[in-house]
Amino acid sequence: MREFIVEADGGSRGNPGPAGYGTVVRDAVTGEPLTEAAEYLGVATNNVAEYRGLVAGLRAAHALDPAAMVHVRMDSKLVIEQMSGRWKIKHPDMKPLATEARSIFPPEQVTYEWIPREQNKYADRLANEAMDAGSRGEQWSPSDSAVAAGSRAAGAAPVPQNAAPPSERRPATPDEQHVSTPGWGSAPDLGAPATFVLLRHGETPLTPQKRFSGSGGTNPSLSAAGREQAHRTAEALARRGTIQAVIASPLTRTRETAATVATRLGLDVTIEDGLRETDFGAWEGLTFGEVRDRYPDDLNAWLADPEAHPTGGGESFAETATRIAATRDKLVAAHAGRTVLLVSHVTPIKTFVRLALGAPPESLFRMELSAASLSAVAYYADGNASVRLFNDTSHLRP
């Protein structure tokens, strides 16, 4: 029985924008390229182009030998997870393409593997060649030496000559199945971390006024500006394409932000009470200056001692930290090796970062966290954490 490796990729210059795909079929034992294909698609999204590349690669492999075993390698986490059956396919443009891909070979003949983009250079080159040809009003055609020159000439990472064919490889472990994308990636010797991308909710009417807004107040909704921030964030995360789950605080502003992002990503939202904001007691809805004028002694104690409570029996920073640590441990255990978006609030997100750094409680007052900002922390199997990003708002710029 013959065994092939299909490497496929797709891209869109605009998402949606001018799009194309590229794919190469290799001999699974030698790594030698056997055939390649690419096509300019006109205006389409990245995901559609990636699926079209998958379909073309499977059809090319089928034309070589319909009885072959096929191992698909792509850098699209979305396509690999959906075709492997681990993620639902919700977008109407993806469903027929996935159905078409599944119809080419019997399912028992095809396996799927996510690979880093740097290992998918051959297919990426073909996709860009197709888009370049389309921009000139031409159809893509293979270069005279592309397949004959093999993967090294094309700049792809070659398959080792002594690599076991797909049918002889052991099943991937959970860590290997859920490798994080570069940028929020993993240290290779520790396996894939649980990576939490921490999104503060968008603005509410209280945000520009810098009023205390915790879990014990009026529970405001997003303002018009906050809704726009949520949409911009959703588009940025869709372009990055690494989020595998969305979890949100139960408060209205986080639910609304999470729903906007999850809809764009084709994911569901899970509510986690542990991600709620601190309860600021009688300070809810007040500015810092108003609290200082009305409750000066309580405020001074709160600023000096993480065990101190806001006036009226709110939640101390120490209590918030205990809650966040417990939530962190629960979510890390549930999402090992995955990249998860946590939509939360100022104090919880700062606390995630503080705990990851091993910083003292007073460091909370030395962090600036903007509305709809992104931060990221990776948690490894040995118990260590790595802060990858903090207070990034570049996605909010026009």
Coordinates of C-alpha atoms in Angstrom, one line a residue:
M1 CA 0.0 0.0 0.0
R2 CA 1.4 3.4 -1.0
E3 CA 1.6 6.2 1.6
F4 CA 1.5 9.9 0.8
I5 CA 2.0 13.1 2.8
V6 CA -0.1 16.0 1.7
E7 CA 1.1 19.5 2.7
A8 CA -1.4 22.3 2.0
D9 CA -1.8 26.0 2.6
G10 CA -3.9 28.9 1.7
G11 CA -3.8 32.6 2.1
S12 CA -5.7 35.8 1.6
R13 CA -4.3 39.3 1.2
G14 CA -7.0 41.1 3.1
N15 CA -9.1 38.3 4.7
P16 CA -11.3 38.5 2.7
G17 CA -9.1 39.6 -0.2
P18 CA -7.2 38.2 -3.2
A19 CA -6.7 34.6 -2.2
G20 CA -5.0 31.4 -3.3
Y21 CA -3.9 28.0 -2.2
G22 CA -0.9 25.7 -2.8
T23 CA -0.4 22.0 -2.1
V24 CA 2.2 19.3 -2.6
V25 CA 2.0 15.5 -2.4
R26 CA 5.1 13.7 -1.1
D27 CA 6.2 10.2 -0.9
A28 CA 5.8 9.3 2.8
V29 CA 9.0 7.4 3.0
T30 CA 11.5 9.5 1.0
G31 CA 9.8 12.9 1.3
E32 CA 10.1 13.4 -2.4
P33 CA 7.5 15.7 -4.0
L34 CA 5.4 13.8 -6.5
T35 CA 2.9 16.4 -7.7
E36 CA 1.9 19.9 -6.8
A37 CA -1.0 22.3 -7.4
A38 CA -2.0 25.9 -6.8
E39 CA -4.8 28.2 -7.8
Y40 CA -5.8 31.8 -7.6
L41 CA -9.3 32.0 -6.1
G42 CA -10.3 35.6 -6.5
V43 CA -11.6 37.2 -3.3
A44 CA -11.9 34.7 -0.4
T45 CA -10.9 34.3 3.3
N46 CA -7.9 32.6 4.7
N47 CA -9.9 29.7 6.0
V48 CA -11.7 29.1 2.7
A49 CA -8.3 29.2 0.9
E50 CA -6.8 26.7 3.4
Y51 CA -9.7 24.3 2.9
R52 CA -9.5 24.6 -0.9
G53 CA -5.8 23.7 -0.6
L54 CA -6.7 20.7 1.5
V55 CA -9.3 19.5 -1.1
A56 CA -6.8 20.0 -3.9
G57 CA -4.1 18.1 -2.1
L58 CA -6.4 15.2 -1.4
R59 CA -7.6 15.1 -4.9
A60 CA -4.1 15.1 -6.2
A61 CA -3.2 12.2 -3.9
H62 CA -6.3 10.3 -5.0
A63 CA -5.3 10.7 -8.6
L64 CA -2.0 9.1 -7.9
D65 CA -3.5 6.2 -5.9
P66 CA -7.0 6.0 -4.5
A67 CA -6.0 3.1 -2.2
A68 CA -3.1 5.0 -0.6
M69 CA -2.8 6.0 3.1
V70 CA -2.6 9.8 3.3
H71 CA -1.1 11.9 6.1
V72 CA -2.2 15.6 5.9
R73 CA 0.2 18.2 7.3
M74 CA -1.0 21.9 7.6
D75 CA -0.2 24.9 9.7
S76 CA -3.9 25.8 9.9
K77 CA -5.0 24.8 13.5
L78 CA -8.6 25.4 12.5
V79 CA -8.6 23.0 9.5
I80 CA -6.7 20.3 11.3
E81 CA -8.8 20.4 14.5
Q82 CA -12.1 20.5 12.5
M83 CA -11.1 17.7 10.1
S84 CA -9.9 15.6 13.0
G85 CA -13.3 16.0 14.6
R86 CA -12.1 17.9 17.7
W87 CA -13.7 21.2 16.8
K88 CA -17.2 21.9 15.5
I89 CA -17.6 23.4 12.0
K90 CA -20.1 26.3 12.3
H91 CA -19.2 28.6 9.4
P92 CA -21.4 28.0 6.4
D93 CA -18.5 28.5 4.0
M94 CA -16.5 25.8 5.7
K95 CA -19.1 23.0 6.0
P96 CA -19.4 22.1 2.3
L97 CA -15.6 22.2 1.8
A98 CA -15.0 19.9 4.8
T99 CA -17.7 17.6 3.5
E100 CA -16.0 17.5 0.1
A101 CA -12.6 16.9 1.7
R102 CA -14.0 13.9 3.7
S103 CA -15.6 12.4 0.5
I104 CA -12.3 12.0 -1.4
F105 CA -10.8 9.2 0.6
P106 CA -12.4 6.8 3.2
P107 CA -11.8 8.3 6.6
E108 CA -9.7 5.4 7.8
Q109 CA -7.2 6.3 5.0
V110 CA -6.5 9.9 6.1
T111 CA -4.8 11.3 9.2
Y112 CA -4.1 14.9 10.2
E113 CA -1.2 16.7 11.8
W114 CA -0.7 20.4 12.7
I115 CA 2.8 21.7 11.8
P116 CA 4.5 25.1 12.4
R117 CA 4.3 27.5 9.5
E118 CA 8.1 27.2 9.0
Q119 CA 7.6 23.5 8.1
N120 CA 5.0 24.3 5.5
K121 CA 7.1 26.5 3.3
Y122 CA 6.6 24.5 0.1
A123 CA 2.8 24.9 0.1
D124 CA 3.0 28.5 1.4
R125 CA 5.3 29.3 -1.6
L126 CA 2.9 27.8 -4.0
A127 CA -0.1 29.7 -2.5
N128 CA 1.8 33.0 -2.8
E129 CA 2.8 32.1 -6.4
A130 CA -0.9 31.6 -7.2
M131 CA -1.8 34.9 -5.6
D132 CA 1.0 36.7 -7.4
A133 CA -0.2 35.2 -10.7
G134 CA -3.7 36.3 -10.0
S135 CA -2.6 39.9 -9.4
R136 CA -1.1 39.9 -12.9
G137 CA -4.3 38.5 -14.4
E138 CA -2.6 35.2 -15.1
Q139 CA -3.2 31.6 -14.1
W140 CA -0.6 29.8 -12.0
S141 CA 1.6 27.3 -13.7
P142 CA 4.3 25.1 -12.0
S143 CA 8.0 26.1 -12.5
D144 CA 10.0 23.7 -14.7
S145 CA 12.1 22.5 -11.8
A146 CA 9.6 22.8 -8.9
V147 CA 8.8 19.1 -8.3
A148 CA 12.0 17.7 -9.8
A149 CA 14.1 19.8 -7.5
G150 CA 12.5 18.3 -4.4
S151 CA 11.7 19.9 -1.1
R152 CA 15.1 21.2 -0.3
A153 CA 15.2 23.4 -3.4
A154 CA 11.8 24.7 -2.6
G155 CA 12.8 25.7 0.9
A156 CA 10.7 23.2 2.8
A157 CA 11.8 21.2 5.8
P158 CA 12.5 17.7 4.3
V159 CA 10.9 14.6 5.7
P160 CA 13.7 12.5 7.2
Q161 CA 14.7 9.6 5.0
N162 CA 14.4 7.1 7.8
A163 CA 11.1 8.5 9.1
A164 CA 8.4 5.9 9.7
P165 CA 5.4 6.1 7.3
P166 CA 2.1 7.3 8.8
S167 CA 0.7 3.8 9.3
E168 CA 3.7 2.9 11.5
R169 CA 3.7 6.0 13.7
R170 CA 2.4 5.9 17.2
P171 CA -0.7 7.9 18.0
A172 CA -0.1 11.5 19.0
T173 CA -0.2 12.3 22.7
P174 CA -2.6 15.1 23.8
D175 CA 0.3 17.5 24.1
E176 CA 1.4 16.7 20.6
Q177 CA -2.1 17.1 19.2
H178 CA -2.5 20.6 20.6
V179 CA 0.8 22.4 19.9
S180 CA 0.4 26.2 20.3
T181 CA 1.2 28.5 17.4
P182 CA 4.5 30.4 17.3
G183 CA 4.2 33.7 19.1
W184 CA 2.3 32.1 21.9
G185 CA 4.2 28.8 21.5
S186 CA 5.9 26.3 23.7
A187 CA 9.4 25.3 24.9
P188 CA 10.0 22.0 23.0
D189 CA 11.4 20.1 26.0
L190 CA 8.4 20.7 28.2
G191 CA 5.6 20.0 25.8
A192 CA 2.9 22.3 24.7
P193 CA 1.8 24.7 27.6
A194 CA -1.7 25.7 28.5
T195 CA -1.7 29.2 27.1
F196 CA -4.2 31.8 28.4
V197 CA -4.8 34.8 26.2
L198 CA -6.2 37.3 28.6
L199 CA -8.6 39.8 27.2
R200 CA -10.0 42.6 29.2
H201 CA -13.6 43.5 28.2
G202 CA -14.3 46.5 26.1
E203 CA -15.3 49.9 27.5
T204 CA -18.5 50.5 29.4
P205 CA -19.9 54.0 30.2
L206 CA -17.9 53.8 33.5
T207 CA -14.5 53.0 31.9
P208 CA -13.6 56.5 30.6
Q209 CA -14.5 58.0 33.9
K210 CA -12.2 55.6 35.8
R211 CA -14.9 54.5 38.2
F212 CA -14.7 51.4 40.4
S213 CA -16.7 48.7 38.5
G214 CA -16.5 45.3 40.1
S215 CA -18.8 42.4 40.6
G216 CA -21.0 44.1 43.2
G217 CA -22.0 47.1 41.2
T218 CA -24.5 47.9 38.4
N219 CA -23.1 45.3 36.0
P220 CA -23.0 47.7 33.0
S221 CA -23.1 46.7 29.4
L222 CA -20.5 47.7 26.8
S223 CA -20.7 51.2 25.3
A224 CA -20.7 51.8 21.6
A225 CA -16.9 52.3 21.9
G226 CA -16.6 49.0 23.8
R227 CA -18.6 47.1 21.1
E228 CA -16.3 48.5 18.4
Q229 CA -13.3 47.4 20.5
A230 CA -14.7 43.9 20.8
H231 CA -15.2 43.7 17.0
R232 CA -11.6 44.9 16.4
T233 CA -10.3 42.3 18.8
A234 CA -12.3 39.6 17.2
E235 CA -10.9 40.3 13.8
A236 CA -7.3 40.4 15.2
L237 CA -7.7 37.0 16.9
A238 CA -9.3 35.5 13.8
R239 CA -6.3 36.6 11.8
R240 CA -3.9 35.0 14.3
G241 CA -6.0 31.8 14.3
T242 CA -4.7 30.2 17.5
I243 CA -7.7 30.4 19.9
Q244 CA -9.2 27.0 20.6
A245 CA -11.8 27.9 23.3
V246 CA -13.4 31.0 24.8
I247 CA -14.1 31.3 28.5
A248 CA -15.6 34.4 30.1
S249 CA -16.5 36.0 33.4
P250 CA -20.3 36.0 34.1
L251 CA -20.6 39.8 34.1
T252 CA -22.5 41.4 31.2
R253 CA -19.5 43.3 29.8
T254 CA -17.3 40.2 29.6
R255 CA -20.2 38.1 28.2
E256 CA -20.8 40.7 25.5
T257 CA -17.1 40.9 24.6
A258 CA -16.7 37.2 24.6
A259 CA -19.8 36.6 22.4
T260 CA -18.5 39.0 19.8
V261 CA -15.1 37.2 19.6
A262 CA -16.5 33.7 19.8
T263 CA -19.0 34.4 17.0
R264 CA -16.2 35.5 14.7
L265 CA -14.1 32.5 15.6
G266 CA -17.0 30.0 15.3
L267 CA -16.6 28.9 18.9
D268 CA -18.9 28.7 21.9
V269 CA -18.5 30.7 25.2
T270 CA -18.1 28.9 28.5
I271 CA -18.8 31.0 31.6
E272 CA -16.4 30.7 34.6
D273 CA -17.4 32.5 37.8
G274 CA -13.8 32.5 39.0
L275 CA -13.0 35.1 36.3
R276 CA -15.3 37.8 37.8
E277 CA -14.0 41.1 38.9
T278 CA -13.3 42.0 42.5
D279 CA -16.3 43.2 44.6
F280 CA -15.5 46.8 45.5
G281 CA -18.2 47.1 48.1
A282 CA -19.4 50.6 48.8
W283 CA -16.8 52.0 46.3
E284 CA -18.7 50.6 43.3
G285 CA -19.4 53.3 40.8
L286 CA -17.2 55.9 42.5
T287 CA -14.0 57.5 41.2
F288 CA -10.7 57.1 43.1
G289 CA -11.0 60.7 44.2
E290 CA -14.5 60.2 45.5
V291 CA -13.4 57.2 47.5
R292 CA -10.5 59.1 48.9
D293 CA -12.8 62.0 50.0
R294 CA -15.5 59.7 51.5
Y295 CA -13.5 56.8 53.0
P296 CA -9.9 58.0 53.4
D297 CA -8.9 55.5 56.2
D298 CA -10.4 52.5 54.4
L299 CA -8.7 53.5 51.2
N300 CA -5.3 53.9 52.8
A301 CA -5.6 50.6 54.5
W302 CA -6.6 48.9 51.2
L303 CA -3.6 50.5 49.4
A304 CA -1.2 49.2 52.1
D305 CA -2.5 45.8 52.8
P306 CA -3.8 43.1 50.4
E307 CA -5.8 41.6 53.2
A308 CA -7.8 44.9 53.6
H309 CA -11.4 45.1 52.3
P310 CA -13.1 47.9 50.6
T311 CA -15.7 49.8 52.6
G312 CA -18.8 47.8 53.1
G313 CA -17.3 44.3 53.0
G314 CA -16.1 43.9 49.5
E315 CA -13.4 41.5 48.4
S316 CA -9.8 42.0 49.3
F317 CA -7.0 41.6 46.8
A318 CA -5.8 38.5 48.8
E319 CA -9.2 36.9 48.4
T320 CA -9.2 37.7 44.7
A321 CA -5.7 36.1 44.4
T322 CA -6.9 33.0 46.1
R323 CA -9.9 32.7 43.8
I324 CA -7.8 33.4 40.6
A325 CA -5.1 30.8 41.6
A326 CA -7.8 28.2 42.1
T327 CA -9.4 29.1 38.8
R328 CA -6.0 29.1 37.0
D329 CA -5.2 25.6 38.3
K330 CA -8.6 24.2 37.3
L331 CA -8.3 25.7 33.8
V332 CA -4.7 24.7 33.3
A333 CA -5.7 21.1 34.1
A334 CA -8.6 21.2 31.7
H335 CA -6.8 22.8 28.8
A336 CA -3.3 21.4 28.9
G337 CA -1.5 22.1 25.6
R338 CA -4.3 24.4 24.3
T339 CA -4.6 28.1 23.6
V340 CA -7.6 29.5 25.4
L341 CA -9.1 33.0 25.5
L342 CA -10.1 34.2 29.0
V343 CA -12.3 37.3 28.9
S344 CA -12.1 39.0 32.2
H345 CA -11.4 42.2 34.1
V346 CA -8.6 44.4 35.4
T347 CA -7.9 42.8 38.7
P348 CA -8.1 39.2 37.7
I349 CA -5.9 39.7 34.6
K350 CA -3.3 41.6 36.6
T351 CA -3.4 38.9 39.2
F352 CA -2.8 36.2 36.6
V353 CA 0.3 38.1 35.5
R354 CA 1.4 38.9 39.1
L355 CA 1.2 35.2 40.1
A356 CA 3.0 34.1 37.0
L357 CA 5.9 36.5 37.7
G358 CA 6.0 35.8 41.4
A359 CA 5.6 39.5 42.0
P360 CA 4.4 41.0 45.3
P361 CA 0.8 42.1 45.8
E362 CA 1.6 45.8 45.5
S363 CA 2.7 45.2 41.9
L364 CA -1.0 45.4 41.0
F365 CA -0.9 49.1 41.4
R366 CA 2.1 49.3 39.0
M367 CA 0.4 47.8 36.0
E368 CA -1.7 49.6 33.4
L369 CA -4.4 47.5 31.7
S370 CA -6.4 49.1 29.0
A371 CA -9.9 48.2 27.9
A372 CA -9.9 45.4 25.3
S373 CA -6.2 44.8 25.8
L374 CA -4.5 41.4 25.3
S375 CA -2.1 39.7 27.6
A376 CA -0.8 36.1 27.5
V377 CA 0.6 33.7 30.0
A378 CA 1.8 30.1 29.2
Y379 CA 1.7 27.4 31.9
Y380 CA 4.1 24.4 31.6
A381 CA 4.0 20.9 32.8
D382 CA 6.7 21.5 35.4
G383 CA 4.5 24.2 37.1
N384 CA 6.4 27.2 35.7
A385 CA 4.7 30.1 33.9
S386 CA 5.9 32.5 31.2
V387 CA 4.4 35.9 30.6
R388 CA 4.3 36.3 26.8
L389 CA 2.4 39.5 26.3
F390 CA 1.0 42.3 28.4
N391 CA -1.5 45.1 27.7
D392 CA -1.3 44.9 23.9
T393 CA -3.7 47.3 22.2
S394 CA -2.2 47.3 18.7
H395 CA -5.3 45.6 17.3
L396 CA -7.4 48.6 18.3
R397 CA -5.6 51.0 16.0
P398 CA -7.5 52.1 12.9

